[in-house]
PDB file of C-alpha atoms in Angstrom:
ATOM      1  CA  MET S  32       0.000   0.000   0.000  1.00 51.00           C
ATOM      2  CA  PRO S  33       1.217   3.579  -0.676  1.00 54.00           C
ATOM      3  CA  SER S  34       2.750   5.321   2.300  1.00 55.00           C
ATOM      4  CA  VAL S  35       1.049   8.223   4.032  1.00 49.00           C
ATOM      5  CA  HIS S  36       3.756  10.517   2.667  1.00 50.00           C
ATOM      6  CA  VAL S  37       3.129   9.390  -0.914  1.00 49.00           C
ATOM      7  CA  LEU S  38      -0.622   9.827  -0.528  1.00 49.00           C
ATOM      8  CA  ALA S  39      -0.140  13.300   0.927  1.00 52.00           C
ATOM      9  CA  GLU S  40       2.152  14.310  -1.932  1.00 58.00           C
ATOM     10  CA  THR S  41      -0.285  12.928  -4.502  1.00 60.00           C
ATOM     11  CA  ARG S  42      -3.174  14.824  -2.917  1.00 63.00           C
ATOM     12  CA  LYS S  43      -1.110  18.014  -2.791  1.00 62.00           C
ATOM     13  CA  GLU S  44      -0.223  17.722  -6.489  1.00 65.00           C
ATOM     14  CA  SER S  45      -3.853  17.031  -7.399  1.00 70.00           C
ATOM     15  CA  ASP S  46      -4.973  20.126  -5.503  1.00 71.00           C
ATOM     16  CA  LEU S  47      -2.287  22.185  -7.236  1.00 72.00           C
ATOM     17  CA  ILE S  48      -3.361  20.952 -10.656  1.00 79.00           C
ATOM     18  CA  ARG S  49      -7.017  21.651  -9.885  1.00 81.00           C
ATOM     19  CA  ARG S  50      -6.223  25.192  -8.750  1.00 84.00           C
ATOM     20  CA  GLN S  51      -4.298  25.894 -11.943  1.00 91.00           C
ATOM     21  CA  GLN S  52      -6.523  23.918 -14.318  1.00 93.00           C
ATOM     22  CA  PRO S  53      -8.223  26.901 -16.034  1.00 95.00           C
ATOM     23  CA  ALA S  54      -4.879  28.522 -16.887  1.00 97.00           C
ATOM     24  CA  ILE S  55      -3.327  25.185 -17.874  1.00 97.00           C
ATOM     25  CA  SER S  56      -6.307  24.484 -20.132  1.00 97.00           C
ATOM     26  CA  LEU S  57      -5.987  27.840 -21.910  1.00 97.00           C
ATOM     27  CA  PHE S  58      -2.236  27.347 -22.259  1.00 98.00           C
ATOM     28  CA  SER S  59      -2.763  23.861 -23.693  1.00 98.00           C
ATOM     29  CA  LEU S  60      -5.568  24.841 -26.071  1.00 97.00           C
ATOM     30  CA  GLY S  61      -3.468  27.669 -27.508  1.00 97.00           C
ATOM     31  CA  LEU S  62      -0.530  25.341 -28.143  1.00 97.00           C
ATOM     32  CA  ILE S  63      -2.832  22.699 -29.637  1.00 97.00           C
ATOM     33  CA  ALA S  64      -4.239  25.242 -32.088  1.00 97.00           C
ATOM     34  CA  MET S  65      -0.746  26.374 -33.055  1.00 95.00           C
ATOM     35  CA  GLY S  66       0.256  22.749 -33.554  1.00 96.00           C
ATOM     36  CA  VAL S  67      -2.754  22.228 -35.814  1.00 96.00           C
ATOM     37  CA  LEU S  68      -1.717  25.227 -37.930  1.00 94.00           C
ATOM     38  CA  SER S  69       1.794  23.790 -38.299  1.00 94.00           C
ATOM     39  CA  VAL S  70       0.353  20.472 -39.474  1.00 96.00           C
ATOM     40  CA  ILE S  71      -2.106  22.070 -41.909  1.00 95.00           C
ATOM     41  CA  TYR S  72       0.415  24.461 -43.462  1.00 93.00           C
ATOM     42  CA  ARG S  73       3.445  22.183 -43.060  1.00 94.00           C
ATOM     43  CA  ASP S  74       5.281  25.202 -41.691  1.00 93.00           C
ATOM     44  CA  PHE S  75       6.261  26.878 -38.445  1.00 90.00           C
ATOM     45  CA  ALA S  76       4.535  29.881 -36.871  1.00 84.00           C
ATOM     46  CA  TYR S  77       5.332  33.213 -38.536  1.00 76.00           C
ATOM     47  CA  THR S  78       8.376  34.925 -36.937  1.00 62.00           C
ATOM     48  CA  TRP S  79       7.752  33.076 -33.675  1.00 66.00           C
ATOM     49  CA  GLN S  80       9.624  29.949 -34.752  1.00 69.00           C
ATOM     50  CA  PRO S  81      12.491  31.256 -36.931  1.00 74.00           C
ATOM     51  CA  VAL S  82      13.621  27.983 -38.482  1.00 83.00           C
ATOM     52  CA  PRO S  83      15.963  28.350 -41.488  1.00 80.00           C
ATOM     53  CA  GLY S  84      15.361  26.457 -44.694  1.00 82.00           C
ATOM     54  CA  PHE S  85      16.781  22.942 -45.015  1.00 86.00           C
ATOM     55  CA  PRO S  86      15.801  19.682 -46.740  1.00 91.00           C
ATOM     56  CA  GLY S  87      12.817  18.129 -45.005  1.00 92.00           C
ATOM     57  CA  ARG S  88      11.843  21.368 -43.266  1.00 92.00           C
ATOM     58  CA  ALA S  89       8.133  20.809 -43.967  1.00 93.00           C
ATOM     59  CA  THR S  90       8.281  17.322 -42.453  1.00 95.00           C
ATOM     60  CA  VAL S  91       9.992  18.658 -39.327  1.00 94.00           C
ATOM     61  CA  ALA S  92       7.319  21.374 -39.053  1.00 94.00           C
ATOM     62  CA  VAL S  93       4.581  18.747 -39.149  1.00 95.00           C
ATOM     63  CA  LEU S  94       6.365  16.612 -36.548  1.00 96.00           C
ATOM     64  CA  CYS S  95       6.782  19.649 -34.277  1.00 95.00           C
ATOM     65  CA  GLY S  96       3.106  20.453 -34.716  1.00 96.00           C
ATOM     66  CA  LEU S  97       2.115  16.895 -33.797  1.00 97.00           C
ATOM     67  CA  PHE S  98       4.451  17.046 -30.794  1.00 97.00           C
ATOM     68  CA  MET S  99       2.841  20.298 -29.603  1.00 97.00           C
ATOM     69  CA  ILE S 100      -0.604  18.732 -29.918  1.00 98.00           C
ATOM     70  CA  ALA S 101       0.369  15.544 -28.073  1.00 98.00           C
ATOM     71  CA  VAL S 102       2.177  17.287 -25.220  1.00 98.00           C
ATOM     72  CA  SER S 103      -0.566  19.871 -24.809  1.00 98.00           C
ATOM     73  CA  VAL S 104      -3.268  17.196 -24.642  1.00 98.00           C
ATOM     74  CA  ALA S 105      -1.169  15.381 -22.032  1.00 98.00           C
ATOM     75  CA  LEU S 106      -1.047  18.598 -19.968  1.00 96.00           C
ATOM     76  CA  LEU S 107      -4.807  18.410 -19.525  1.00 95.00           C
ATOM     77  CA  PHE S 108      -4.742  15.175 -17.510  1.00 94.00           C
ATOM     78  CA  GLY S 109      -3.292  14.637 -14.067  1.00 90.00           C
ATOM     79  CA  SER S 110      -2.031  11.176 -14.964  1.00 92.00           C
ATOM     80  CA  THR S 111       0.146  12.494 -17.796  1.00 96.00           C
ATOM     81  CA  VAL S 112       0.991  16.033 -16.698  1.00 96.00           C
ATOM     82  CA  ARG S 113       4.371  14.994 -15.263  1.00 96.00           C
ATOM     83  CA  ILE S 114       5.523  13.484 -18.553  1.00 97.00           C
ATOM     84  CA  ALA S 115       4.098  16.439 -20.472  1.00 98.00           C
ATOM     85  CA  VAL S 116       5.963  19.145 -18.551  1.00 98.00           C
ATOM     86  CA  ARG S 117       9.226  17.195 -18.768  1.00 98.00           C
ATOM     87  CA  ALA S 118       8.860  17.055 -22.554  1.00 98.00           C
ATOM     88  CA  LEU S 119       7.563  20.607 -23.006  1.00 98.00           C
ATOM     89  CA  LEU S 120      10.334  22.539 -21.245  1.00 98.00           C
ATOM     90  CA  PRO S 121      13.232  21.403 -23.509  1.00 97.00           C
ATOM     91  CA  PHE S 122      11.011  22.034 -26.525  1.00 96.00           C
ATOM     92  CA  LEU S 123      10.378  25.629 -25.439  1.00 96.00           C
ATOM     93  CA  ILE S 124      14.048  26.152 -24.603  1.00 96.00           C
ATOM     94  CA  ALA S 125      14.928  25.040 -28.137  1.00 93.00           C
ATOM     95  CA  TRP S 126      12.526  27.599 -29.654  1.00 92.00           C
ATOM     96  CA  PHE S 127      13.918  30.307 -27.403  1.00 93.00           C
ATOM     97  CA  CYS S 128      17.475  29.485 -28.493  1.00 92.00           C
ATOM     98  CA  LEU S 129      16.496  29.924 -32.140  1.00 89.00           C
ATOM     99  CA  LYS S 130      16.378  33.659 -31.444  1.00 89.00           C
ATOM    100  CA  ILE S 131      20.059  33.761 -30.469  1.00 89.00           C
ATOM    101  CA  PRO S 132      21.323  34.210 -34.073  1.00 89.00           C
ATOM    102  CA  ALA S 133      19.003  37.204 -34.515  1.00 87.00           C
ATOM    103  CA  ILE S 134      20.326  38.727 -31.291  1.00 91.00           C
ATOM    104  CA  VAL S 135      23.913  38.273 -32.477  1.00 90.00           C
ATOM    105  CA  VAL S 136      23.249  39.712 -35.933  1.00 89.00           C
ATOM    106  CA  ALA S 137      20.735  42.457 -35.125  1.00 87.00           C
ATOM    107  CA  GLY S 138      20.703  42.824 -31.366  1.00 86.00           C
ATOM    108  CA  ARG S 139      20.530  46.616 -31.602  1.00 88.00           C
ATOM    109  CA  ILE S 140      17.112  46.457 -33.250  1.00 88.00           C
ATOM    110  CA  GLU S 141      14.322  46.562 -30.675  1.00 85.00           C
ATOM    111  CA  GLY S 142      12.022  44.556 -32.952  1.00 85.00           C
ATOM    112  CA  VAL S 143      14.271  41.536 -32.456  1.00 89.00           C
ATOM    113  CA  TRP S 144      13.878  41.793 -28.701  1.00 93.00           C
ATOM    114  CA  ILE S 145      10.089  41.857 -28.972  1.00 93.00           C
ATOM    115  CA  GLY S 146      10.229  38.341 -30.413  1.00 90.00           C
ATOM    116  CA  VAL S 147      12.744  37.299 -27.760  1.00 93.00           C
ATOM    117  CA  GLY S 148      10.448  38.682 -25.071  1.00 96.00           C
ATOM    118  CA  GLU S 149       7.399  36.822 -26.379  1.00 94.00           C
ATOM    119  CA  LEU S 150       9.294  33.531 -26.468  1.00 94.00           C
ATOM    120  CA  GLY S 151      10.709  34.248 -23.016  1.00 97.00           C
ATOM    121  CA  MET S 152       7.195  34.758 -21.652  1.00 97.00           C
ATOM    122  CA  LEU S 153       6.100  31.460 -23.172  1.00 97.00           C
ATOM    123  CA  LEU S 154       9.171  29.678 -21.809  1.00 97.00           C
ATOM    124  CA  ALA S 155       8.476  31.109 -18.349  1.00 98.00           C
ATOM    125  CA  GLY S 156       4.967  29.652 -18.455  1.00 97.00           C
ATOM    126  CA  GLY S 157       6.334  26.245 -19.378  1.00 98.00           C
ATOM    127  CA  TRP S 158       8.998  26.556 -16.678  1.00 98.00           C
ATOM    128  CA  VAL S 159       6.391  27.259 -13.998  1.00 97.00           C
ATOM    129  CA  LEU S 160       4.586  24.070 -15.000  1.00 97.00           C
ATOM    130  CA  PHE S 161       7.860  22.140 -14.949  1.00 98.00           C
ATOM    131  CA  ALA S 162       8.800  23.534 -11.545  1.00 97.00           C
ATOM    132  CA  SER S 163       5.396  22.634 -10.141  1.00 94.00           C
ATOM    133  CA  PHE S 164       4.612  19.250 -11.694  1.00 95.00           C
ATOM    134  CA  SER S 165       7.799  17.571 -12.954  1.00 96.00           C
ATOM    135  CA  GLY S 166       8.354  15.716  -9.682  1.00 94.00           C
ATOM    136  CA  LEU S 167      12.097  16.349  -9.925  1.00 96.00           C
ATOM    137  CA  GLU S 168      12.510  18.464  -6.800  1.00 93.00           C
ATOM    138  CA  GLU S 169      14.771  15.825  -5.235  1.00 92.00           C
ATOM    139  CA  SER S 170      16.946  15.380  -8.311  1.00 94.00           C
ATOM    140  CA  PRO S 171      20.448  16.881  -7.892  1.00 94.00           C
ATOM    141  CA  LEU S 172      20.325  18.008 -11.528  1.00 94.00           C
ATOM    142  CA  PHE S 173      16.966  19.771 -11.368  1.00 97.00           C
ATOM    143  CA  LYS S 174      16.454  20.746  -7.726  1.00 93.00           C
ATOM    144  CA  ASN S 175      17.550  24.354  -8.364  1.00 94.00           C
ATOM    145  CA  ILE S 176      15.024  24.904 -11.169  1.00 97.00           C
ATOM    146  CA  THR S 177      12.042  23.142  -9.605  1.00 97.00           C
ATOM    147  CA  GLY S 178       9.876  23.772  -6.583  1.00 94.00           C
ATOM    148  CA  PRO S 179       9.444  27.288  -5.169  1.00 94.00           C
ATOM    149  CA  ARG S 180      12.920  28.334  -6.329  1.00 95.00           C
ATOM    150  CA  GLY S 181      12.167  27.242  -9.891  1.00 96.00           C
ATOM    151  CA  VAL S 182       8.842  29.072  -9.808  1.00 96.00           C
ATOM    152  CA  ARG S 183      10.567  32.252  -8.656  1.00 96.00           C
ATOM    153  CA  LEU S 184      13.220  31.977 -11.390  1.00 97.00           C
ATOM    154  CA  ALA S 185      10.459  31.514 -13.963  1.00 98.00           C
ATOM    155  CA  GLN S 186       8.733  34.628 -12.626  1.00 97.00           C
ATOM    156  CA  ILE S 187      11.947  36.611 -13.009  1.00 97.00           C
ATOM    157  CA  LEU S 188      12.343  35.363 -16.582  1.00 98.00           C
ATOM    158  CA  PHE S 189       8.756  36.342 -17.328  1.00 98.00           C
ATOM    159  CA  GLY S 190       9.213  39.817 -15.868  1.00 98.00           C
ATOM    160  CA  LEU S 191      12.421  40.407 -17.801  1.00 98.00           C
ATOM    161  CA  SER S 192      10.744  39.197 -20.989  1.00 98.00           C
ATOM    162  CA  VAL S 193       7.755  41.523 -20.641  1.00 98.00           C
ATOM    163  CA  ILE S 194       9.967  44.615 -20.524  1.00 98.00           C
ATOM    164  CA  PRO S 195      11.233  44.559 -24.158  1.00 97.00           C
ATOM    165  CA  VAL S 196       7.711  43.828 -25.386  1.00 96.00           C
ATOM    166  CA  GLY S 197       6.420  46.908 -23.587  1.00 97.00           C
ATOM    167  CA  LEU S 198       9.393  48.925 -24.772  1.00 97.00           C
ATOM    168  CA  GLY S 199       8.518  47.956 -28.325  1.00 95.00           C
ATOM    169  CA  HIS S 200       5.116  49.610 -27.882  1.00 94.00           C
ATOM    170  CA  LEU S 201       6.891  52.879 -27.060  1.00 96.00           C
ATOM    171  CA  LEU S 202       9.627  52.767 -29.699  1.00 95.00           C
ATOM    172  CA  TYR S 203       7.165  51.747 -32.407  1.00 95.00           C
ATOM    173  CA  LEU S 204       4.402  53.946 -31.058  1.00 96.00           C
ATOM    174  CA  GLN S 205       2.727  54.812 -34.361  1.00 95.00           C
ATOM    175  CA  ILE S 206       2.705  51.180 -35.511  1.00 94.00           C
ATOM    176  CA  THR S 207       1.277  50.098 -32.170  1.00 95.00           C
ATOM    177  CA  ALA S 208      -1.363  52.840 -32.339  1.00 96.00           C
ATOM    178  CA  SER S 209      -2.363  51.669 -35.819  1.00 94.00           C
ATOM    179  CA  LEU S 210      -3.187  48.247 -34.362  1.00 94.00           C
ATOM    180  CA  VAL S 211      -5.624  49.735 -31.850  1.00 94.00           C
ATOM    181  CA  PRO S 212      -9.195  49.344 -33.207  1.00 93.00           C
ATOM    182  CA  ALA S 213     -10.266  52.384 -35.193  1.00 90.00           C
ATOM    183  CA  TRP S 214     -13.438  52.809 -33.128  1.00 93.00           C
ATOM    184  CA  MET S 215     -11.391  53.498 -29.994  1.00 95.00           C
ATOM    185  CA  HIS S 216     -10.408  57.062 -29.107  1.00 94.00           C
ATOM    186  CA  PHE S 217      -6.919  58.245 -28.083  1.00 95.00           C
ATOM    187  CA  ARG S 218      -5.185  55.412 -29.920  1.00 96.00           C
ATOM    188  CA  VAL S 219      -1.672  56.840 -29.493  1.00 97.00           C
ATOM    189  CA  ALA S 220      -2.245  57.424 -25.786  1.00 97.00           C
ATOM    190  CA  LEU S 221      -3.542  53.876 -25.381  1.00 96.00           C
ATOM    191  CA  ALA S 222      -0.499  52.505 -27.201  1.00 97.00           C
ATOM    192  CA  PHE S 223       1.774  54.473 -24.881  1.00 97.00           C
ATOM    193  CA  LEU S 224      -0.094  53.470 -21.724  1.00 97.00           C
ATOM    194  CA  THR S 225      -0.088  49.775 -22.564  1.00 97.00           C
ATOM    195  CA  GLY S 226       3.635  49.864 -23.318  1.00 97.00           C
ATOM    196  CA  ALA S 227       4.438  51.703 -20.107  1.00 98.00           C
ATOM    197  CA  GLY S 228       2.082  49.398 -18.214  1.00 98.00           C
ATOM    198  CA  GLN S 229       3.859  46.303 -19.503  1.00 98.00           C
ATOM    199  CA  ILE S 230       7.253  47.696 -18.508  1.00 98.00           C
ATOM    200  CA  LEU S 231       5.992  48.467 -15.001  1.00 98.00           C
ATOM    201  CA  CYS S 232       4.414  45.017 -14.703  1.00 98.00           C
ATOM    202  CA  GLY S 233       7.668  43.411 -15.766  1.00 98.00           C
ATOM    203  CA  ILE S 234       9.673  45.374 -13.211  1.00 98.00           C
ATOM    204  CA  ALA S 235       7.139  44.572 -10.472  1.00 98.00           C
ATOM    205  CA  ILE S 236       7.315  40.836 -11.224  1.00 98.00           C
ATOM    206  CA  VAL S 237      11.129  40.798 -11.329  1.00 97.00           C
ATOM    207  CA  PHE S 238      11.429  42.529  -7.957  1.00 96.00           C
ATOM    208  CA  ALA S 239       8.383  40.794  -6.421  1.00 95.00           C
ATOM    209  CA  ILE S 240       6.495  44.043  -5.832  1.00 95.00           C
ATOM    210  CA  TYR S 241       2.898  42.798  -5.737  1.00 96.00           C
ATOM    211  CA  PRO S 242       3.866  40.219  -8.385  1.00 96.00           C
ATOM    212  CA  ARG S 243       0.456  38.531  -8.429  1.00 96.00           C
ATOM    213  CA  VAL S 244      -1.304  41.822  -9.143  1.00 97.00           C
ATOM    214  CA  ALA S 245       1.255  42.739 -11.811  1.00 98.00           C
ATOM    215  CA  ALA S 246       0.938  39.349 -13.500  1.00 98.00           C
ATOM    216  CA  LEU S 247      -2.869  39.568 -13.443  1.00 97.00           C
ATOM    217  CA  ILE S 248      -2.740  43.033 -15.017  1.00 98.00           C
ATOM    218  CA  GLU S 249      -0.425  41.662 -17.705  1.00 98.00           C
ATOM    219  CA  THR S 250      -2.845  38.765 -18.236  1.00 98.00           C
ATOM    220  CA  ALA S 251      -5.735  41.195 -18.697  1.00 98.00           C
ATOM    221  CA  MET S 252      -3.773  43.352 -21.141  1.00 98.00           C
ATOM    222  CA  LEU S 253      -2.765  40.342 -23.227  1.00 98.00           C
ATOM    223  CA  ALA S 254      -6.374  39.135 -23.317  1.00 97.00           C
ATOM    224  CA  LEU S 255      -7.436  42.549 -24.610  1.00 97.00           C
ATOM    225  CA  PHE S 256      -4.610  42.547 -27.184  1.00 96.00           C
ATOM    226  CA  ALA S 257      -5.660  39.103 -28.416  1.00 97.00           C
ATOM    227  CA  PHE S 258      -9.307  39.965 -28.997  1.00 96.00           C
ATOM    228  CA  LEU S 259      -9.156  43.684 -29.817  1.00 95.00           C
ATOM    229  CA  VAL S 260      -6.015  43.672 -31.966  1.00 95.00           C
ATOM    230  CA  TRP S 261      -5.974  40.153 -33.434  1.00 95.00           C
ATOM    231  CA  GLY S 262      -9.596  39.111 -32.985  1.00 94.00           C
ATOM    232  CA  PRO S 263     -11.707  37.159 -35.495  1.00 93.00           C
ATOM    233  CA  ASP S 264     -12.497  40.329 -37.471  1.00 91.00           C
ATOM    234  CA  THR S 265      -8.842  40.439 -38.586  1.00 93.00           C
ATOM    235  CA  TRP S 266      -8.759  36.810 -39.717  1.00 92.00           C
ATOM    236  CA  PHE S 267     -11.027  37.513 -42.669  1.00 89.00           C
ATOM    237  CA  ALA S 268     -10.083  41.120 -43.418  1.00 88.00           C
ATOM    238  CA  ALA S 269      -9.372  41.925 -47.055  1.00 85.00           C
ATOM    239  CA  THR S 270      -6.323  44.008 -46.102  1.00 89.00           C
ATOM    240  CA  PRO S 271      -3.707  42.872 -43.570  1.00 90.00           C
ATOM    241  CA  LYS S 272      -3.979  44.837 -40.348  1.00 89.00           C
ATOM    242  CA  LEU S 273      -0.212  45.084 -39.964  1.00 86.00           C
ATOM    243  CA  ALA S 274       1.463  46.583 -43.021  1.00 82.00           C
ATOM    244  CA  GLY S 275       4.004  44.303 -44.649  1.00 82.00           C
ATOM    245  CA  THR S 276       2.456  41.063 -43.406  1.00 86.00           C
ATOM    246  CA  PRO S 277       1.115  38.427 -45.821  1.00 87.00           C
ATOM    247  CA  PRO S 278      -2.568  38.501 -46.795  1.00 88.00           C
ATOM    248  CA  GLY S 279      -4.989  35.873 -45.574  1.00 89.00           C
ATOM    249  CA  PHE S 280      -6.035  34.706 -42.138  1.00 89.00           C
ATOM    250  CA  ARG S 281      -2.972  32.673 -41.194  1.00 92.00           C
ATOM    251  CA  PHE S 282      -0.852  35.583 -39.900  1.00 92.00           C
ATOM    252  CA  PRO S 283      -3.536  37.295 -37.765  1.00 94.00           C
ATOM    253  CA  LEU S 284      -4.731  33.933 -36.460  1.00 94.00           C
ATOM    254  CA  SER S 285      -1.148  33.024 -35.527  1.00 94.00           C
ATOM    255  CA  ALA S 286      -0.730  36.393 -33.803  1.00 94.00           C
ATOM    256  CA  PHE S 287      -3.986  35.798 -31.920  1.00 96.00           C
ATOM    257  CA  LEU S 288      -2.850  32.356 -30.749  1.00 96.00           C
ATOM    258  CA  ILE S 289       0.604  33.584 -29.737  1.00 95.00           C
ATOM    259  CA  THR S 290      -0.982  36.344 -27.659  1.00 96.00           C
ATOM    260  CA  TRP S 291      -3.447  33.804 -26.251  1.00 97.00           C
ATOM    261  CA  VAL S 292      -0.666  31.440 -25.165  1.00 97.00           C
ATOM    262  CA  ILE S 293       1.551  34.068 -23.544  1.00 97.00           C
ATOM    263  CA  GLY S 294      -1.551  35.477 -21.834  1.00 98.00           C
ATOM    264  CA  ALA S 295      -2.165  32.025 -20.364  1.00 98.00           C
ATOM    265  CA  ALA S 296       1.509  31.948 -19.332  1.00 98.00           C
ATOM    266  CA  ALA S 297       0.992  35.269 -17.537  1.00 98.00           C
ATOM    267  CA  TRP S 298      -1.976  33.755 -15.704  1.00 98.00           C
ATOM    268  CA  LEU S 299       0.156  30.796 -14.630  1.00 97.00           C
ATOM    269  CA  ILE S 300       2.765  33.241 -13.328  1.00 97.00           C
ATOM    270  CA  ALA S 301       0.046  35.057 -11.362  1.00 97.00           C
ATOM    271  CA  ILE S 302      -1.382  31.876  -9.866  1.00 95.00           C
ATOM    272  CA  ASN S 303       2.062  30.721  -8.780  1.00 93.00           C
ATOM    273  CA  SER S 304       3.212  34.054  -7.400  1.00 87.00           C
ATOM    274  CA  ARG S 305       4.848  33.890  -4.028  1.00 61.00           C
ATOM    275  CA  LYS S 306       5.055  36.703  -1.501  1.00 45.00           C
ATOM    276  CA  THR S 307       8.849  36.733  -1.644  1.00 44.00           C
ATOM    277  CA  SER S 308      11.288  39.406  -2.577  1.00 42.00           C
ATOM    278  CA  SER S 309      14.343  37.255  -3.144  1.00 43.00           C
ATOM    279  CA  LEU S 310      15.471  33.842  -4.256  1.00 45.00           C
ATOM    280  CA  ARG S 311      16.734  33.167  -0.742  1.00 42.00           C
ATOM    281  CA  THR S 312      13.217  33.168   0.696  1.00 41.00           C
ATOM    282  CA  ALA S 313      12.069  30.712  -1.964  1.00 41.00           C
ATOM    283  CA  SER S 314      14.905  28.248  -1.527  1.00 41.00           C
TER     284      SER S 314
END
């Protein structure tokens, strides 16, 4: 029979999964949808997965899409969540590392860092899940990136990643304002406020200054960006909303799903926020 300790740990993990289930479900559904797009188009997500051309690229894109679907479905069930998070984290790290060449070549361009920030936010969401559900807290190799310490490190990564995204709103103010729905007033002011708000949220999360509130505000902003900027009305628009992007619904739908997924990651960060101001208190 299982020991009392094992039963207690199992019950604790089940409670943790149940508390986070809405955010996990949104995170999973967004990744599933992105995986489906990769399979349908035999390609990777626009700009988000900067994979160079090589023989068999389309096949690899389909396999990655199928992997995203399988892992994300596994995230939805308590019996498979441990395997899922162990598989998902290296996958997200690999995507994040694909941005390194762009940083080396064009690191002075803020637009590059927007993409880095978005992938960093996604990676932080996956890291929180890994830290919480991988079951590797006692492993010498993973003990420093799991448990409360791992959660706190993921929060710091998320906060740092939000800052360049918010900064991009300010440096590309007119472009950002053009994405605000035309029926809204003070579009430039809104673009500025959202950019400044994201920077402040990022700083607050990094330094654990009301991190739960900051992460929830970031979640709300990303939800608004997803539906107001990249909502269904843009999927079928005759003219691309963002100048220079390809026509058709694939780009705006991809942008919607990316925003959806990092919004879910922000929610996971909020749920897992700890009232700590340093790594020492979380260790």
